[in-house]
Tab-separated table of C-alpha atoms in Angstrom:
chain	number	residue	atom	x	y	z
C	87	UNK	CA	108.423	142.342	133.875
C	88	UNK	CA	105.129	141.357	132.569
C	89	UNK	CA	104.702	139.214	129.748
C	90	UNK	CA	102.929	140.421	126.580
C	91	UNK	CA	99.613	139.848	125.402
C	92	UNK	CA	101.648	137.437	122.279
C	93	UNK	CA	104.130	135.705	124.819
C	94	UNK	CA	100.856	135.334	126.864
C	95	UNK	CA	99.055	133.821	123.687
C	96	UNK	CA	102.528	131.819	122.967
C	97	UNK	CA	102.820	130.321	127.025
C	98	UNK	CA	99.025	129.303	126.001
C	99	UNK	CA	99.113	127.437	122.313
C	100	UNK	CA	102.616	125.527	123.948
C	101	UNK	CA	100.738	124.277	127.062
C	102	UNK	CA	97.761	122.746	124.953
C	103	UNK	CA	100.651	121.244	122.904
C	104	UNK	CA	99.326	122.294	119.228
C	105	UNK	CA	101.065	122.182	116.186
C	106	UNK	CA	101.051	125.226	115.002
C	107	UNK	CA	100.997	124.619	110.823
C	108	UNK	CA	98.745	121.249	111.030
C	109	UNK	CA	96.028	123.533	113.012
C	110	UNK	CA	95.775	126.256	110.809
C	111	UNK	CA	95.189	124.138	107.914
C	112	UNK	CA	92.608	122.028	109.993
C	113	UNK	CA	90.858	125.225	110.539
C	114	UNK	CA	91.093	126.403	106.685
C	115	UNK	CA	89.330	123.213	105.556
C	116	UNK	CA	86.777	123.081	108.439
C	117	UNK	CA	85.905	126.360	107.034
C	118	UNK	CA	85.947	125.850	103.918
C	119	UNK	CA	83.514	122.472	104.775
C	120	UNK	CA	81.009	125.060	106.697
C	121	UNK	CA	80.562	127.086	103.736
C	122	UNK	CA	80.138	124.280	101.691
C	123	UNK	CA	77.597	122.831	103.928
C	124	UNK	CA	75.564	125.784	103.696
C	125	UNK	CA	75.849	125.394	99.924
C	126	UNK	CA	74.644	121.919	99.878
C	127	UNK	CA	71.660	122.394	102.797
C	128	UNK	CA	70.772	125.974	102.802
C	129	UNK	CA	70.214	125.467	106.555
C	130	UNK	CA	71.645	127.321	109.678
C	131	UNK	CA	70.422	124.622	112.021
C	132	UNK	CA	72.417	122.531	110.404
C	133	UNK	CA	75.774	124.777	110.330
C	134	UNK	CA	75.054	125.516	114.295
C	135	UNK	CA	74.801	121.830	114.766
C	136	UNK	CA	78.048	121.236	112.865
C	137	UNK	CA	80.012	124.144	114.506
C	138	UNK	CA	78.884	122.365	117.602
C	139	UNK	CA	80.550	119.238	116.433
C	140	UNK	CA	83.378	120.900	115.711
C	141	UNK	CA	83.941	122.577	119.253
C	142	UNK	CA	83.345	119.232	120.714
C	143	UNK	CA	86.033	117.403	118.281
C	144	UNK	CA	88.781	120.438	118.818
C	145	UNK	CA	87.783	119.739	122.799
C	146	UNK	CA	88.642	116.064	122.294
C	147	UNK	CA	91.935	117.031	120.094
C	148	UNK	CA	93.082	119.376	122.927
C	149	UNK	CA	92.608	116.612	125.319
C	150	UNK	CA	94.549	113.608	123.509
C	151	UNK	CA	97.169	116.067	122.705
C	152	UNK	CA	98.091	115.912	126.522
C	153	UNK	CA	98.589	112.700	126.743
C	154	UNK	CA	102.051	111.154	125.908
C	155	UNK	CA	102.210	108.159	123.295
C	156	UNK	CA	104.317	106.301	125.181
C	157	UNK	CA	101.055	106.388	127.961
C	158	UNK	CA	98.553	105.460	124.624
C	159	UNK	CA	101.271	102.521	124.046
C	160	UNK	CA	100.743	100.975	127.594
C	161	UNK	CA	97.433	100.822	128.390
C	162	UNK	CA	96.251	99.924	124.450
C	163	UNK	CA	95.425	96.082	125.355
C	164	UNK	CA	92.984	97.618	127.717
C	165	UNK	CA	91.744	99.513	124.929
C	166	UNK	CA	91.648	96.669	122.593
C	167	UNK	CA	89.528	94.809	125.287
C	168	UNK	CA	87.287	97.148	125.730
C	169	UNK	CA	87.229	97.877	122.008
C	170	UNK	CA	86.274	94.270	121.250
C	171	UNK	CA	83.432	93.905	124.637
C	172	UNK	CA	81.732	97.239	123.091
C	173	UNK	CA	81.588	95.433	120.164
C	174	UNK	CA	80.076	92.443	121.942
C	175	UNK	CA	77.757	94.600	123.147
C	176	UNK	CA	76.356	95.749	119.965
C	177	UNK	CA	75.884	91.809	118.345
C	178	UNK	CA	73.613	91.213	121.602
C	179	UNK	CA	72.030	94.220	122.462
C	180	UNK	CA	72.330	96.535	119.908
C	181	UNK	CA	69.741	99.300	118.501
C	182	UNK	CA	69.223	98.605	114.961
C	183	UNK	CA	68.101	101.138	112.020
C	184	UNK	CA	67.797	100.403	108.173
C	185	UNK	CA	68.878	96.918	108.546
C	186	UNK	CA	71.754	96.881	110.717
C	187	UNK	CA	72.781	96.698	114.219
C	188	UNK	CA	75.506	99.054	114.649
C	189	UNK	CA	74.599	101.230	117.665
C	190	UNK	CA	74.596	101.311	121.168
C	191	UNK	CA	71.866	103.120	123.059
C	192	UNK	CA	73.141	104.690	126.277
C	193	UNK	CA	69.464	107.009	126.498
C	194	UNK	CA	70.349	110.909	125.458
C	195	UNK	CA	71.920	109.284	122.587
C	196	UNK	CA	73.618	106.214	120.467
C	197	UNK	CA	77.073	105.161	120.244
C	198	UNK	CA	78.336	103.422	117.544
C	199	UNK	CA	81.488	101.484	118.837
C	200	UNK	CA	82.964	101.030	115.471
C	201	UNK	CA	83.858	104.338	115.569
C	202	UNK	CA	86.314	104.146	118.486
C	203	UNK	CA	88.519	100.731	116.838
C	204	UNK	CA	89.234	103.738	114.060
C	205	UNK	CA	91.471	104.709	116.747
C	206	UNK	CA	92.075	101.544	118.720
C	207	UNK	CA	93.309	99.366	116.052
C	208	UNK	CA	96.233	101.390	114.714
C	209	UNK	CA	97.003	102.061	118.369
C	210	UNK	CA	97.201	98.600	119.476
C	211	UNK	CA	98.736	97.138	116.047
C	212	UNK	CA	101.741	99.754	116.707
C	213	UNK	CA	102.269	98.669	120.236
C	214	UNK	CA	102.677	94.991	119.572
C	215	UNK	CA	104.564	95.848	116.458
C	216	UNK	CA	106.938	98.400	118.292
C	217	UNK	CA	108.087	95.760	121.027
C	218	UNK	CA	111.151	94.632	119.498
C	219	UNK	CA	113.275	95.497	116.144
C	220	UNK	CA	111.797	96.213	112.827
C	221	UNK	CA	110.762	94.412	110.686
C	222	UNK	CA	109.141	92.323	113.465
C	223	UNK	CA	109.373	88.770	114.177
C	224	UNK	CA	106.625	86.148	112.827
C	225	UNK	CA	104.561	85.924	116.276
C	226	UNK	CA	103.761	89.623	116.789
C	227	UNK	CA	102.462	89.521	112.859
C	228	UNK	CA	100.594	86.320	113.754
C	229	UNK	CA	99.243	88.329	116.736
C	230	UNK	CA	98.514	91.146	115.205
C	231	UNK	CA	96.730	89.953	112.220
C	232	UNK	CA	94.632	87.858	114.624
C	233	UNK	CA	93.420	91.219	116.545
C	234	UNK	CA	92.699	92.326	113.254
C	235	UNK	CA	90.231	89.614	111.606
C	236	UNK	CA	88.943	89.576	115.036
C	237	UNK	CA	87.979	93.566	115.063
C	238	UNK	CA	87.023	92.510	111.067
C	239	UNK	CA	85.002	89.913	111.544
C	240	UNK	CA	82.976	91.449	114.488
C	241	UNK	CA	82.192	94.856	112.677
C	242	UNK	CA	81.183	92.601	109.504
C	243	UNK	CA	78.378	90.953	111.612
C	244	UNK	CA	76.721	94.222	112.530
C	245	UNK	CA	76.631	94.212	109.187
C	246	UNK	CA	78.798	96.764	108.053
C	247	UNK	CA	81.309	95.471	105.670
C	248	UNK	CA	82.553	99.113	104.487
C	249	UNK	CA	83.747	100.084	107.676
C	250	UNK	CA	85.120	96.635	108.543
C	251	UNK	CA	87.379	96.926	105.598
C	252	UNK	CA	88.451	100.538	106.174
C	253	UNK	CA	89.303	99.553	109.832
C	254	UNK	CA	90.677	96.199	108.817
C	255	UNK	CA	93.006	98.389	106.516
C	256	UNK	CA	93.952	100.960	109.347
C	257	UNK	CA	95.734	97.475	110.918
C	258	UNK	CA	97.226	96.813	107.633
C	259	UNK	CA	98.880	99.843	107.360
C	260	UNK	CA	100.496	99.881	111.064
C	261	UNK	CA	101.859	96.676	109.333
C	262	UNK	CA	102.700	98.085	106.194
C	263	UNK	CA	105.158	100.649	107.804
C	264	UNK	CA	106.874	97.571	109.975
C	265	UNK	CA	108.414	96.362	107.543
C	266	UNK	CA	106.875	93.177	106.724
C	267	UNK	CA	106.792	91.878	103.454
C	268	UNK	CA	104.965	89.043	101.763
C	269	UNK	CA	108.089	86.829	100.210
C	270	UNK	CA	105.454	85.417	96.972
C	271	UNK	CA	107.463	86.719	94.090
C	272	UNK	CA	110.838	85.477	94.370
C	273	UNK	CA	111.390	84.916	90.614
C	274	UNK	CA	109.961	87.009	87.810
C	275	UNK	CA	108.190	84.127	85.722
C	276	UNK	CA	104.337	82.923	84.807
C	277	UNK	CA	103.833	80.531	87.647
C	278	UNK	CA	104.028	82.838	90.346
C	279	UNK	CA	101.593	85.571	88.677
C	280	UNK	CA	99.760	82.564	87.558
C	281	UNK	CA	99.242	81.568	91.404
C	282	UNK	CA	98.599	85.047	92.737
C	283	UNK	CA	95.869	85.917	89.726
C	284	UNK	CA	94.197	82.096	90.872
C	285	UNK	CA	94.467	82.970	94.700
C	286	UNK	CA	92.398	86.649	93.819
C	287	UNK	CA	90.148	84.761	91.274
C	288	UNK	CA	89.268	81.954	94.007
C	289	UNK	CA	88.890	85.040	96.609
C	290	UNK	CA	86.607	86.389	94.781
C	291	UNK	CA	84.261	83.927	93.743
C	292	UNK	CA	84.391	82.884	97.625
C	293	UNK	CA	83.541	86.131	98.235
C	294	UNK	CA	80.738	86.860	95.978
C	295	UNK	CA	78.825	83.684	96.568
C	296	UNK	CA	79.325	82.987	100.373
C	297	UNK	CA	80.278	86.136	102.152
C	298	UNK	CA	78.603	89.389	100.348
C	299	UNK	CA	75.342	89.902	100.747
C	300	UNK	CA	72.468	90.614	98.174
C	301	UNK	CA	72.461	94.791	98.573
C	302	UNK	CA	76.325	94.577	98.139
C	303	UNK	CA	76.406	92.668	95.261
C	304	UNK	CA	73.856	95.358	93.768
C	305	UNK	CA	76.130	98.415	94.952
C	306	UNK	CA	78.842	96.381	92.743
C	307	UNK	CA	76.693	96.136	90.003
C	308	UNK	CA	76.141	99.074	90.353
C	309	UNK	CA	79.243	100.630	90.168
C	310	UNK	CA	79.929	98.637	87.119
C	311	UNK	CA	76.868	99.953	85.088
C	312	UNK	CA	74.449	102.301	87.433
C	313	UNK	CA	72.131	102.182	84.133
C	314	UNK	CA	70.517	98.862	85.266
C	315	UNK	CA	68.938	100.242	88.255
C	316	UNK	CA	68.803	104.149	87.351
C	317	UNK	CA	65.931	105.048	89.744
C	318	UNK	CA	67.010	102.932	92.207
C	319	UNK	CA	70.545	101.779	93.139
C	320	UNK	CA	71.998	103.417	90.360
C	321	UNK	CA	70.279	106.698	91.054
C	322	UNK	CA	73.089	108.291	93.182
C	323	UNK	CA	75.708	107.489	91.171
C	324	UNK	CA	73.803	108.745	88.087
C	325	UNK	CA	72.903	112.183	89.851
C	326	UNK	CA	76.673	112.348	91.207
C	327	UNK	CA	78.287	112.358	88.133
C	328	UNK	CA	75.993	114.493	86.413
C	329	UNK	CA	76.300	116.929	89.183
C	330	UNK	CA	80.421	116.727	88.953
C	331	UNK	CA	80.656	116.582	84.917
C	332	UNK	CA	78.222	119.992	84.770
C	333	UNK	CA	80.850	121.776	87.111
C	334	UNK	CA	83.291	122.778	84.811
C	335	UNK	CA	86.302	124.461	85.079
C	336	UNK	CA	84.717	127.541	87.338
C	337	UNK	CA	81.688	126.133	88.420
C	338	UNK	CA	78.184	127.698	88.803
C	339	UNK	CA	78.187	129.116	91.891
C	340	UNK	CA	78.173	128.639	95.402
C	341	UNK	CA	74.039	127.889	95.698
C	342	UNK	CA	73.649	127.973	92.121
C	343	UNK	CA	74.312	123.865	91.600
C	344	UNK	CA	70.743	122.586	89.844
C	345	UNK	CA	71.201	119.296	91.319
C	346	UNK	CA	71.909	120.375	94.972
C	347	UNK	CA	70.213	122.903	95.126
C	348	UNK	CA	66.540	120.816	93.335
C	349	UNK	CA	67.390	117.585	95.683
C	350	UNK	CA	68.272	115.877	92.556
C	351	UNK	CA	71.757	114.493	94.636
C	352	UNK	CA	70.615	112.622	97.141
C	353	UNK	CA	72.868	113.116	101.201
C	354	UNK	CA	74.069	115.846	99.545
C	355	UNK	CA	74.899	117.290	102.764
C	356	UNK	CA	76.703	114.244	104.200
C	357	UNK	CA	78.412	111.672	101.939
C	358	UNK	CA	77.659	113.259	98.494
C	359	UNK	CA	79.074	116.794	99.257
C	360	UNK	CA	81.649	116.362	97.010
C	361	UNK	CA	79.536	116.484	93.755
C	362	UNK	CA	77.909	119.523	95.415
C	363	UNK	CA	81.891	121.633	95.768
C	364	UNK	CA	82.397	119.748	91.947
C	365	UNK	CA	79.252	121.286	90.574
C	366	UNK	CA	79.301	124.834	92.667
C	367	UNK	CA	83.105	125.218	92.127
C	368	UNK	CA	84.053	123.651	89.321
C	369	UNK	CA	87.579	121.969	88.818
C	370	UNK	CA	89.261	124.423	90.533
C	371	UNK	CA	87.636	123.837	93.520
C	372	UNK	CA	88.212	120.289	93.964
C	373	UNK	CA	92.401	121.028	93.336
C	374	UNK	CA	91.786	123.593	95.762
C	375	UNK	CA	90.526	121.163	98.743
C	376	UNK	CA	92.878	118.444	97.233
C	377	UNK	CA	95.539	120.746	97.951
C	378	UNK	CA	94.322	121.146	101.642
C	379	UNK	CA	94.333	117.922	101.755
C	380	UNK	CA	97.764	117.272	100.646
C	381	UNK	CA	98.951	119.732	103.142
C	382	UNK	CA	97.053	117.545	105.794
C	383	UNK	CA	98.867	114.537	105.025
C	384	UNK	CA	102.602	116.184	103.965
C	385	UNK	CA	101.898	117.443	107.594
C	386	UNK	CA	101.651	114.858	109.234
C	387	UNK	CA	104.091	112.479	107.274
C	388	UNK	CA	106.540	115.051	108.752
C	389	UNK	CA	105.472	115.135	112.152
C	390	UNK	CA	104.926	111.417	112.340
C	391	UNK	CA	108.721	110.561	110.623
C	392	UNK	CA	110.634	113.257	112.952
C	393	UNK	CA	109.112	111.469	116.065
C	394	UNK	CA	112.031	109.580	118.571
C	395	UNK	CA	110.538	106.126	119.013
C	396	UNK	CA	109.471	103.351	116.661
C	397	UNK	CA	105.665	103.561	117.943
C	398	UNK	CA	105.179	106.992	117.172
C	399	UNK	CA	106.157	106.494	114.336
C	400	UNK	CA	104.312	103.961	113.045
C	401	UNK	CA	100.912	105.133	114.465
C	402	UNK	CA	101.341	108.645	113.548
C	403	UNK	CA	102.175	107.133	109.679
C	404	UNK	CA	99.131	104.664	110.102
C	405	UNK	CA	96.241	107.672	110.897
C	406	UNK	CA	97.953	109.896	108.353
C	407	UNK	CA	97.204	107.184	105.692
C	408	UNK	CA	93.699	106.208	107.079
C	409	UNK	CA	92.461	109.931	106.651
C	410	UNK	CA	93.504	109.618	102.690
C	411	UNK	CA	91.771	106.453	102.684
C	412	UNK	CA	88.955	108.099	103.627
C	413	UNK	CA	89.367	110.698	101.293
C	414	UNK	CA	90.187	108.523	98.676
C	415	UNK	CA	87.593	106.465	99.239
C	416	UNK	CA	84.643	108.897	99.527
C	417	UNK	CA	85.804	110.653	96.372
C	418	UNK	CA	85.996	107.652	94.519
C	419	UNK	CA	82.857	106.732	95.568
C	420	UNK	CA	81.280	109.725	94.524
C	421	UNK	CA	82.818	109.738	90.928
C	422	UNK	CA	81.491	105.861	90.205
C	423	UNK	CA	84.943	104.557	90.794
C	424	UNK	CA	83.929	102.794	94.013
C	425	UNK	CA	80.998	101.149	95.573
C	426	UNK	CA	78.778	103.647	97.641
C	427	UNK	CA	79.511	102.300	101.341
C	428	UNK	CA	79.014	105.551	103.421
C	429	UNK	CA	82.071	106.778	103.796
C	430	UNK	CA	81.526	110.947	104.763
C	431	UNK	CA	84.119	113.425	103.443
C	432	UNK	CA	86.800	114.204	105.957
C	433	UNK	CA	86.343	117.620	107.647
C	434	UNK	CA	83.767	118.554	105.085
C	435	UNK	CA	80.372	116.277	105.250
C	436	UNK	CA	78.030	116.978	107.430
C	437	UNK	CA	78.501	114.627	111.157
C	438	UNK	CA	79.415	114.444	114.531
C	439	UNK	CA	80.756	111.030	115.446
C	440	UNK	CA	83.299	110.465	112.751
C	441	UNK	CA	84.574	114.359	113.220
C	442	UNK	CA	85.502	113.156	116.699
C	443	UNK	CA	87.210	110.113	115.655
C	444	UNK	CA	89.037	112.210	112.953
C	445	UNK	CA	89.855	115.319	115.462
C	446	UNK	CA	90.861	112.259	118.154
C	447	UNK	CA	93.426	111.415	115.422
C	448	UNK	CA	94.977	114.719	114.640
C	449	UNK	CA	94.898	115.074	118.906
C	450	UNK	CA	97.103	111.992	118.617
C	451	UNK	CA	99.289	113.471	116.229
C	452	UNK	CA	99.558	116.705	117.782
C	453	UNK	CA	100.770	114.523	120.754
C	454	UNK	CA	103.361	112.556	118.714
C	455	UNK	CA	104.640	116.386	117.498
C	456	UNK	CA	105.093	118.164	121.231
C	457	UNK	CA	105.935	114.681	123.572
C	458	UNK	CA	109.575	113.845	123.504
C	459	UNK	CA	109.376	110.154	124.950
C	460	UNK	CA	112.237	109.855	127.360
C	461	UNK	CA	114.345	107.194	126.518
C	462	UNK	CA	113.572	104.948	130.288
C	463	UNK	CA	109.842	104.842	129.258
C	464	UNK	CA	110.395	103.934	125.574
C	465	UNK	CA	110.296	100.655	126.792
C	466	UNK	CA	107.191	100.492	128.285
């Protein structure tokens, strides 16, 4: 008997191994992002260019959700290797553009390396924290938070000391779901709070005087009082926060923000595009993609705890808390509650490389939801 056109459509969506719920909300927020774009640029070059990204990242998802974690687990010191040599790479031969060396020019176009440790540090943290029984032992942590100053340190050179962080956190997390715990408190009296507030006191002044450079000091400042530089530094901010406070409840309009639409917000196409759904939609709006974005991450909290082995697990539960990073991040950002470090708006801003990195994710976790690791290659 021949199979129907839906058990035909069924065979297909099973053999690409998609989840079924975490897609359809992917889609509903890259949609939601397109129209948004248009909002914010007015320009169908730039839409075709971004539904071109965004064939190219579901083509990458598709891919990575074929490949079984237990396979990603093996092979991820090659990937840290090759992770860390692109990143040699980049210190010595680099392209640079506004200031900083970050890119790799390979002719039809530039690579920026970074991007790829988004995905190769929570991989590689999970496999040497997965080896034995959680919480782990103190030589994988050693080892593990060596591979992670070391990915740290290298992206900080380029300079780029937001993404450093951000990736230097994706390690944390893998870490952060192991189990291990920092044994500082073990009474409830002055010294010890008295020795942890000295310890971020004496980071800090380290920090500010020998490590951060002069343009991040100023995005601090910044932060802190945009007013002392509002036509320069603090001009984003300024614009941002008008754009979000004039929003409202409902919003003026999808094309009808004044500060979008008149340039007033600067990348309001790319990291900015928040004030621009603030200002255009109002309140609701932003609940509206929060909500999305809650599904997102309930999503994948589910898939990632239902997996079999301990390194699903934990890498699944790592990306899932690396995209609200990001979120959190560029949001805060946006509102004057962060420093601007160019951080784009998952699924939303305007971009091709980090949509890839974020669609690699999700491929990941797809992966996680449909591979059922046999239990003679969970050791492997």
């Amino acid at each position: 008997m021949k199979r129907t056109l839906l058990a035909e459509v069924r065979h297909f969506w099973h053999y690409f191994k998609m989840d079924t719920p975490l897609f359809l909300i992917l889609m509903g927020t890259s949609a939601f992002g397109l129209l948004m774009l248009y909002s914010a640029s007015e320009s169908m070059n730039l839409i075709y260019k971004q539904i071109l990204h965004f064939v190219l990242a579901i083509g990458v998802m598709l891919v990575i959700a074929q490949i079984p974690p237990y396979l990603l687990r093996r092979y991820s010191p090659y990937f840290m290797l090759f992770g860390i040599f692109l990143l040699l790479l980049v210190l010595l031969f680099g392209s640079s553009s506004g200031g900083a060396q970050r890119w790799l020019d390979l002719g039809l176009m530039r690579f920026q390396p970074s991007e790829l440790m988004k995905i190769i540090m929570p991989i590689a943290i999970a496999s040497i924290l997965s080896e034995k029984t959680l919480p782990p032992k103190i030589l994988p942590i050693v080892i593990s938070i060596a591979a992670i100053s070391t990915i740290v340190l290298l992206i900080a050179r380029q300079p780029d000391l937001g993404t450093s962080l951000l990736i230097g956190a994706s390690g944390a997390y893998v870490l952060f779901f192991s189990g291990v715990r920092i044994q500082i408190i073990r009474h409830n009296n002055w010294l010890n709070f008295g020795a942890i507030g000295a310890f971020i006191i004496g980071g800090g002044y380290i920090a500010w005087h020998y490590l951060l450079m002069a343009y991040q000091k100023k995005r601090i400042l910044t932060m802190i009082d945009p007013s002392l530089d509002p036509l320069g530094a603090g001009y984003h901010i300024l614009q941002s926060k008008i754009a979000i406070g004039s929003g409202g409840l409902f919003g003026k309009g999808i094309e009808q923000g004044s500060q979008s639409q008149l340039n007033f917000l600067p990348e309001h196409a790319t990291d900015f595009i928040f004030a621009v759904i603030a200002e255009e939609l109002g309140l609701l709006g932003v609940l509206f993609l929060l909500c999305l974005y809650g599904l997102i991450i309930w999503r994948c909290f589910v898939i990632s705890f239902e997996s079999e082995d301990t390194f699903s697990k934990l890498l699944g539960a790592s990306l899932t808390l690396i995209f609200f990073t990001y979120v959190f991040v560029n949001i805060g950002m946006v509102s004057g509650l962060l420093p601007v470090v160019g951080v784009p708006l998952p699924l939303i801003s305007y971009g091709g490389s980090s949509l890839i990195t974020l669609f690699a994710s999700f491929g990941i976790i797809m992966s996680i939801r449909k591979h059922k690791t046999p239990s003679y290659l969970s050791q492997f």
